[in-house]
Short mmCIF file of C-alpha atoms in Angstrom, two decimals:
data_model
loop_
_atom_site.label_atom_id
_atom_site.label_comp_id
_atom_site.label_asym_id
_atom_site.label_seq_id
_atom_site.Cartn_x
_atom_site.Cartn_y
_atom_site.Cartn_z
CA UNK A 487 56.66 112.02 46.49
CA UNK A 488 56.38 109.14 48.98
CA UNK A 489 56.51 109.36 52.69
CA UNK A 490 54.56 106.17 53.86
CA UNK A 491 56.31 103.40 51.88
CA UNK A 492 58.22 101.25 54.31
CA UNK A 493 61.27 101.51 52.32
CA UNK A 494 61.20 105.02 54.44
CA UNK A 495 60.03 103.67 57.42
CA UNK A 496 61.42 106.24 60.38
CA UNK A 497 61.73 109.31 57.57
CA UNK A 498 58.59 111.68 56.69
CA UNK A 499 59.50 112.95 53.19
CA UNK A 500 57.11 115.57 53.91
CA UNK A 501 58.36 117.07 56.96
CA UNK A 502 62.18 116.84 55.62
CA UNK A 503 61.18 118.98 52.60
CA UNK A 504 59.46 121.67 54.81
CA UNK A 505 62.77 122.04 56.60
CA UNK A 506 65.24 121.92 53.94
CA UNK A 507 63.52 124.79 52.40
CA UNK A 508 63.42 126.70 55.51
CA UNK A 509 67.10 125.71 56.62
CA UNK A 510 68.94 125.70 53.13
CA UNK A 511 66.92 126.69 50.67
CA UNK A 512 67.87 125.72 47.58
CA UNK A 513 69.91 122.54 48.22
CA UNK A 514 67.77 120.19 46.69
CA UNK A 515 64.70 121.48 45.34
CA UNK A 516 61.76 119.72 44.31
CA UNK A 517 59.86 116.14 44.79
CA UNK A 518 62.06 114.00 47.34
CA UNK A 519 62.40 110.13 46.77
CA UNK A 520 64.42 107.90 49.60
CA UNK A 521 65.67 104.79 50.27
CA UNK A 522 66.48 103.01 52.89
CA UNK A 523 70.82 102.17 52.74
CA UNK A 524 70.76 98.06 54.37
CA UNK A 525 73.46 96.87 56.10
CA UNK A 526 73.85 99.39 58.85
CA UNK A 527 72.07 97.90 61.93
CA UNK A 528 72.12 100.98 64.18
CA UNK A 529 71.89 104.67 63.47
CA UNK A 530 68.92 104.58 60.00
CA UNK A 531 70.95 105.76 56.59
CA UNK A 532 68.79 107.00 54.02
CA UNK A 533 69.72 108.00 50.24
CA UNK A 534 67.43 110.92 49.57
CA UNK A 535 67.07 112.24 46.21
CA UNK A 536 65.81 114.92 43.95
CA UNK A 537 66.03 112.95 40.08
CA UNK A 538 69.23 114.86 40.07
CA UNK A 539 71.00 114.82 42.84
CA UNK A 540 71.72 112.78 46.02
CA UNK A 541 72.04 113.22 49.70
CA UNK A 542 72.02 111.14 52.68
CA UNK A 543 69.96 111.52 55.56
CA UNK A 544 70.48 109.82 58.95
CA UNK A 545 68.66 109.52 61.88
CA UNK A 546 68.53 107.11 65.27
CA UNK A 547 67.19 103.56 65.01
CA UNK A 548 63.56 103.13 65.89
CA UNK A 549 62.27 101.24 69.46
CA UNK A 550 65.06 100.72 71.89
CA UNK A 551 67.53 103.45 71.91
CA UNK A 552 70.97 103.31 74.44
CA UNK A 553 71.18 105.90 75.93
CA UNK A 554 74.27 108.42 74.36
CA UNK A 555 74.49 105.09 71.86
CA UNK A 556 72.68 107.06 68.57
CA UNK A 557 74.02 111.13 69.31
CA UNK A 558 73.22 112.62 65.91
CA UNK A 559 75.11 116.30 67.07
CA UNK A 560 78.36 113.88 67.80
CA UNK A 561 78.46 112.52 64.50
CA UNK A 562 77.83 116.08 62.67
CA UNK A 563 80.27 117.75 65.01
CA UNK A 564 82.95 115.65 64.51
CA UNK A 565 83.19 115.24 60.68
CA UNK A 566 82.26 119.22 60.29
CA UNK A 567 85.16 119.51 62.56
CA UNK A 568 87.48 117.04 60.63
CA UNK A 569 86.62 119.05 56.99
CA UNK A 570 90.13 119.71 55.55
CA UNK A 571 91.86 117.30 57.56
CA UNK A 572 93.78 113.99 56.17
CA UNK A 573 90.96 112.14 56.85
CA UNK A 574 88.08 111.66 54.51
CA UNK A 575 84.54 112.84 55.22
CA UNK A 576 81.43 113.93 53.61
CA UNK A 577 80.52 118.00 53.43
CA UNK A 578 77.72 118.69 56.36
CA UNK A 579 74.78 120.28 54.50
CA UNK A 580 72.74 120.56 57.78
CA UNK A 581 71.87 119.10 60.72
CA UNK A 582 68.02 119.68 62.98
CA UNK A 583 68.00 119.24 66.69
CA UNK A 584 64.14 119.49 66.18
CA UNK A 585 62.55 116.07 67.56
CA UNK A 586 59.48 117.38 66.04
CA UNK A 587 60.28 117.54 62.49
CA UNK A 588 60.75 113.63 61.43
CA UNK A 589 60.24 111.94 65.03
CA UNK A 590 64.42 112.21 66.28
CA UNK A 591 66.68 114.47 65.89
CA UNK A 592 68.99 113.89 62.34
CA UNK A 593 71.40 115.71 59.70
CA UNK A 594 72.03 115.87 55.82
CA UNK A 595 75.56 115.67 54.65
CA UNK A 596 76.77 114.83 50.94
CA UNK A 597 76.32 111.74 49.71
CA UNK A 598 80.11 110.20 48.45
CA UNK A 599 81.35 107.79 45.89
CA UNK A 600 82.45 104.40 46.98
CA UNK A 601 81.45 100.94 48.17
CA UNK A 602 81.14 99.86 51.52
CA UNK A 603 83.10 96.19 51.10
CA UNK A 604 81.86 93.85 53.31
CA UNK A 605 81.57 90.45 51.79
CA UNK A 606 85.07 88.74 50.89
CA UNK A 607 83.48 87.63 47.44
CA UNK A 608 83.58 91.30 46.63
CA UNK A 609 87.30 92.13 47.02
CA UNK A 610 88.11 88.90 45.59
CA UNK A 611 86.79 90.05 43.04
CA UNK A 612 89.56 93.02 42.75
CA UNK A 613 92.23 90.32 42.87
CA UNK A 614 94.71 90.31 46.46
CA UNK A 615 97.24 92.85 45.14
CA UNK A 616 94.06 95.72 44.91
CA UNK A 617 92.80 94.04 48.28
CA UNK A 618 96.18 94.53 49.52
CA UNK A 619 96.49 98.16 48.77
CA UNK A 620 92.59 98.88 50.09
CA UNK A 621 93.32 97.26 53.71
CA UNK A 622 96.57 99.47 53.84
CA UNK A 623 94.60 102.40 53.30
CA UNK A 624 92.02 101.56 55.97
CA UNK A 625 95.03 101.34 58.77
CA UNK A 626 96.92 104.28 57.06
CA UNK A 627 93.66 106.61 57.61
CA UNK A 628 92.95 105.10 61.23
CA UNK A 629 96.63 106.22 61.92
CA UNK A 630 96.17 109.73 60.29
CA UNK A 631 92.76 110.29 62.39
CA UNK A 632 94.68 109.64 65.07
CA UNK A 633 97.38 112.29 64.45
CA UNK A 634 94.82 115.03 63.85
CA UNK A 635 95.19 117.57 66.69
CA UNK A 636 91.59 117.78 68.05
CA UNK A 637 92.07 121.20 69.92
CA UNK A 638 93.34 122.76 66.92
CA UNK A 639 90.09 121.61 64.65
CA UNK A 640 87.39 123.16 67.77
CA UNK A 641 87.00 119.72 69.62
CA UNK A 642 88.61 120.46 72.57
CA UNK A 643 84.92 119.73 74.40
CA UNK A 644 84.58 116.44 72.38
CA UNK A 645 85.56 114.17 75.30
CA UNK A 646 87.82 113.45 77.97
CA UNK A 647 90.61 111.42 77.42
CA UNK A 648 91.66 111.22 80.85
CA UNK A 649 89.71 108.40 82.77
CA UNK A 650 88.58 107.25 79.39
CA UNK A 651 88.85 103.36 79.73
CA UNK A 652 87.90 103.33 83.01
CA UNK A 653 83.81 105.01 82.06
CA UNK A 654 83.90 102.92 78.53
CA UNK A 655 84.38 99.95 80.79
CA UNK A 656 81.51 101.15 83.74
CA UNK A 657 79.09 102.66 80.18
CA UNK A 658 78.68 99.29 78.18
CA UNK A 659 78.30 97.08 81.69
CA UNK A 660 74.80 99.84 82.03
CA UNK A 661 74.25 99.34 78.30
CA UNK A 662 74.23 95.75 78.75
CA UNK A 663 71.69 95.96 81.78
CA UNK A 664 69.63 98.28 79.22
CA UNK A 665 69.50 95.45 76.79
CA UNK A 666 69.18 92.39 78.62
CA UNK A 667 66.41 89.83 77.62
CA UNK A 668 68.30 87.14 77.88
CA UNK A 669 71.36 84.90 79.61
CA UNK A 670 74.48 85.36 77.93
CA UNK A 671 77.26 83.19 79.03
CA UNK A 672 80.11 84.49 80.04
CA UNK A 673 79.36 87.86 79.80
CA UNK A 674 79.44 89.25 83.53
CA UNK A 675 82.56 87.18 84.11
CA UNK A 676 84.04 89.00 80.77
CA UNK A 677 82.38 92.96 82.67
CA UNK A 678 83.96 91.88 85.95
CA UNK A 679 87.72 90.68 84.31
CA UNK A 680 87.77 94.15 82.14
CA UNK A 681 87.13 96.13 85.63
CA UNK A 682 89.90 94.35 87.16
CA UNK A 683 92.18 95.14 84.60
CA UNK A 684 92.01 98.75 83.15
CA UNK A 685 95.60 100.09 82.02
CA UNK A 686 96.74 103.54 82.63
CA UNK A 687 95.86 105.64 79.55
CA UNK A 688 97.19 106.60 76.38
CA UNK A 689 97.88 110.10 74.97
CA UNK A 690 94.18 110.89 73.88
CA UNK A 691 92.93 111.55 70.78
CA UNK A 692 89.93 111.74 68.58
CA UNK A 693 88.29 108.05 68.56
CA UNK A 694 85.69 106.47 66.01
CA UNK A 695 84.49 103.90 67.92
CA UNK A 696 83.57 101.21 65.61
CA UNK A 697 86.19 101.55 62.84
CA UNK A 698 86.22 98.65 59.89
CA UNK A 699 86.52 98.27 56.57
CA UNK A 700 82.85 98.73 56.13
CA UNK A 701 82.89 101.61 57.58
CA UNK A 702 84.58 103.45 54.41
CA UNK A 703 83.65 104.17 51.10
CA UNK A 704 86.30 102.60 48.32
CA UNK A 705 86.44 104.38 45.20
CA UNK A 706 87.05 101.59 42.79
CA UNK A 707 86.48 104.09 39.66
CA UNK A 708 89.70 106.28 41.07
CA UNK A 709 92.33 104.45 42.16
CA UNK A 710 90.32 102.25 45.09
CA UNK A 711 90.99 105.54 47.41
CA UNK A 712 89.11 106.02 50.61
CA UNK A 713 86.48 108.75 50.09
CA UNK A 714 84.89 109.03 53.18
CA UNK A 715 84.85 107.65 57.19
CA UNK A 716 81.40 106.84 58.04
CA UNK A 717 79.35 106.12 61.05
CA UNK A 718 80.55 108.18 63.53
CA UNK A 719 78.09 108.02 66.50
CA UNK A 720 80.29 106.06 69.27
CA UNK A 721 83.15 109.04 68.38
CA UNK A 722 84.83 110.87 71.01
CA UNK A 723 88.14 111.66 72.84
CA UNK A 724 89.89 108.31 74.18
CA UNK A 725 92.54 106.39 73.87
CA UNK A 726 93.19 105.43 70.24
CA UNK A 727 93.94 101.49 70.51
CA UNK A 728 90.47 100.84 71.61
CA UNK A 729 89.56 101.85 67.44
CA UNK A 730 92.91 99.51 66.51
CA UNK A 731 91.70 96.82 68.46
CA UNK A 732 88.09 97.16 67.31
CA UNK A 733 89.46 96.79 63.82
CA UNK A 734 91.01 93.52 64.86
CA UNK A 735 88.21 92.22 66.60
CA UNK A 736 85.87 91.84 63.62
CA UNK A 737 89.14 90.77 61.71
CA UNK A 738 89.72 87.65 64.10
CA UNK A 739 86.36 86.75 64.37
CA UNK A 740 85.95 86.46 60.40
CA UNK A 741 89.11 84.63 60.48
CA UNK A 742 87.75 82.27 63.20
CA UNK A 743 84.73 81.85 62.21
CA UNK A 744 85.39 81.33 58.33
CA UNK A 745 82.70 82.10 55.40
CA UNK A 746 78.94 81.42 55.42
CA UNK A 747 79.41 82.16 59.15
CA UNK A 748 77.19 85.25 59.32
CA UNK A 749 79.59 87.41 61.00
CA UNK A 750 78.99 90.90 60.30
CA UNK A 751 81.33 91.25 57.69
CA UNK A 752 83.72 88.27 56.26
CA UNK A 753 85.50 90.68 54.27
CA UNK A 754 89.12 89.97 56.47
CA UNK A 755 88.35 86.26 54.81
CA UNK A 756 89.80 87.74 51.14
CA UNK A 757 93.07 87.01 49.40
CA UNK A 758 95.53 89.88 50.01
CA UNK A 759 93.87 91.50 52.82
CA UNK A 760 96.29 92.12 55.72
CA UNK A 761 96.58 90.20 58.46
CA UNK A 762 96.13 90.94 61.77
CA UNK A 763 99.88 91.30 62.74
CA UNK A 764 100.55 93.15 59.28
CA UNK A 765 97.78 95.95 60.29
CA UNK A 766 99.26 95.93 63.77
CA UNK A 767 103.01 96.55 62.82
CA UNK A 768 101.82 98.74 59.91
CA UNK A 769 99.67 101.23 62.26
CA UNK A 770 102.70 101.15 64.52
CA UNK A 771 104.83 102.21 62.09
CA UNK A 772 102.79 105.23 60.84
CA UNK A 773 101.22 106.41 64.20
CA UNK A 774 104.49 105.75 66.75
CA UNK A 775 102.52 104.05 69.39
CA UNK A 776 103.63 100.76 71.27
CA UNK A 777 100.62 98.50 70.22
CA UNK A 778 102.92 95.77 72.21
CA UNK A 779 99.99 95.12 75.09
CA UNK A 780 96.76 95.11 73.19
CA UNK A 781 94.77 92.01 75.93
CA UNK A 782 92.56 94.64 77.45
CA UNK A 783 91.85 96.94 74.72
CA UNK A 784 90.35 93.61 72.71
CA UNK A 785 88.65 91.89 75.98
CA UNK A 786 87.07 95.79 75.43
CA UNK A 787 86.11 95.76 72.15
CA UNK A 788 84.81 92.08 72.01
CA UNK A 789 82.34 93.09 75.14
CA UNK A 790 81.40 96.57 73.28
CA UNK A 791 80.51 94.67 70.36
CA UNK A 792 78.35 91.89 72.06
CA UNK A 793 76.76 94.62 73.93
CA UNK A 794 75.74 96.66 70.59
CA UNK A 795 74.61 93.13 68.74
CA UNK A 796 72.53 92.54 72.40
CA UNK A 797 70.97 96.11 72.04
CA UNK A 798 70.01 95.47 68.25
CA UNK A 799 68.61 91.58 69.10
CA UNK A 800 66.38 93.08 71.31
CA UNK A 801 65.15 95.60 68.64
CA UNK A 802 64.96 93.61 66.23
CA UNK A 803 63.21 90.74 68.56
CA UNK A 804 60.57 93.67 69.64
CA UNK A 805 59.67 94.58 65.63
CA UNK A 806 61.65 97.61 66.12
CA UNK A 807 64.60 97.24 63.23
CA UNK A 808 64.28 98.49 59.58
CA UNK A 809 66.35 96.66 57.07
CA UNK A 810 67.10 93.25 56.17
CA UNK A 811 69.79 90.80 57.58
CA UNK A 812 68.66 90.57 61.39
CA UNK A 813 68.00 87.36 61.65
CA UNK A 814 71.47 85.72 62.55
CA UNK A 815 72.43 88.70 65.46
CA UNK A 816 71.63 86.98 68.24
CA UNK A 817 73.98 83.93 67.32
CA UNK A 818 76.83 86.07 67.34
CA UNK A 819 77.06 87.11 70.86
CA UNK A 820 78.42 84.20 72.22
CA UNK A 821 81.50 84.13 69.62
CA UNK A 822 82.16 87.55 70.65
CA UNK A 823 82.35 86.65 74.49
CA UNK A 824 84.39 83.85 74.24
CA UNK A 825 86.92 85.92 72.49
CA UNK A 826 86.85 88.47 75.11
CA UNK A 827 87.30 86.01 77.58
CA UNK A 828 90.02 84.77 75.86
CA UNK A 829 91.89 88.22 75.03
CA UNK A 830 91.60 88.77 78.68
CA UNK A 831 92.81 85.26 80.13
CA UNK A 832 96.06 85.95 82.49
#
């Protein structure tokens, strides 16, 4: 068993089997081996193992924390709560409120088949007609989230829709104070313009917060179906076109910016991935919403986004990130504003 190796930096392997035996005994006995899952830059995903059998473990990000940014009990509530719903999630195995146990609070759920595409190279390589299909699937499930009736599945006390753009607007304008090191052109004047310009609400729903194509698992052994909606922790009840318009913005800055760019994911970049307008008029279709005013909702996303990169730049430029592909985060702020600024231009 190994619980000092930094490829389990932020996870004593120790601790986590004293707890599972006391909290589900049984579930997966014996020596534990884990490794750290790269690519995620926020909440810490770990693939914890047995020899036989897999789970994942995850946890908040070490050093700088936002505050209600990294809500481990959010993220467990919410798929728990969506279990036998349209939309794809993992089975909860358990979750520990206990800040003493592994240093933060955390939860085990199943671990699912399915790649997390994020590179174009990689649906190229299932040919645009596959590519195609996949992208439809990732607006078809955003759509079906969105239609799942949150009082009915016990989240009545997830959120509160009404206001909702207004505080998302007022919270990442404090968690951009939180994270400052820096000046960031652009960026107040981008703060100011959004509270200028809030629309009256939408019908509220359950939100993801940060939904993209990396942020679901593709079965390619079974058809290339969705298995599972990950990453959770920004989830609540708002007004669903801040998720569509999310999806867009790291769709039009991969389109903008064009490969070797070191966007967060270039995977919008691939033959027979669906364009902007197609994933517009296509969640449209299946959901019933007008999407016909969508300026304020992206000025939105493209400041949440910078915000969240700001947040992890200063982690990461503190020693305080675990995981590879840092490096290029703080060059991709000032894409980000610009594009709010431009979303937002009357």
């Amino acid at each position: 068993m190994t619980s000092s190796d930094e490829s389990v930096k932020g996870l004593d392997l120790l601790a986590l089997r004293t707890w599972l035996d006391a909290e589900v005994p049984g579930e997966l006995p014996g020596d534990l081996s884990a490794t750290l899952i790269t690519g995620g830059k926020s909440n810490l995903t770990y693939a914890v193992t047995n020899g036989e059998r897999d789970v994942i473990v995850r946890r908040p990000p070490l050093g700088h924390v936002l505050a209600t940014a990294h809500d481990m009990g959010r993220e467990h509530k919410v798929m728990a709560a969506l279990a036998g719903t349209a939309v794809p999630v993992p089975r909860m195995i358990a979750e520990c409120t206990d800040d003493s146990v592994i240093g933060a609070s955390f939860y085990v759920m199943e671990r699912m088949p399915g790649t997390a595409f994020q590179r174009a190279s990689d649906l190229e390589a299932l040919g645009a007609e596959r590519t195609r299909d996949i992208t439809e699937r990732l607006v078809d499930t955003l759509a079906d989230l969105h239609a799942v009736d949150y009082q009915a599945v016990g989240l009545a006390d997830f959120g509160r829709p009404d206001g909702y753009l207004t505080r998302q607007v007022a919270r990442w304008k404090k968690q951009l104070d939180s994270s400052r090191s820096r000046e960031i052109e652009g960026i107040d004047e981008l703060a100011e313009r959004l509270t200028r310009s809030v629309p009256s609400s939408s019908d509220g729903t359950i939100v993801h917060g940060d939904y993209r194509l990396d942020n679901v698992l593709v079965d390619t052994e079974d058809g290339d179906r969705i298995t599972t909606v990950l990453d959770w922790e920004m989830s609540t009840l708002g007004d669903p076109l801040t998720d569509v318009a999310v999806m867009l913005a790291y769709q039009n800055l991969a389109l903008a910016a064009g490969p070797s760019s070191g966007q967060v994911t270039d995977a919008p970049l691939a033959a027979g991935y669906l364009s902007p307008d197609e994933a517009v008029a296509r969640y449209a279709k299946r959901s019933g919403r007008d999407v016909s005013e969508l300026g304020f909702h992206l000025g939105l996303a493209y400041f949440k986004l910078a915000v969240i990169l700001e947040g992890i730049y200063l982690r990461h430029s503190q020693g305080q990130t675990v995981g590879s592909g840092f490096d290029g985060i703080g060059a991709m702020i000032d894409p980000l504003v610009r594009a709010g600024l431009d979303a937002t231009s009357e």
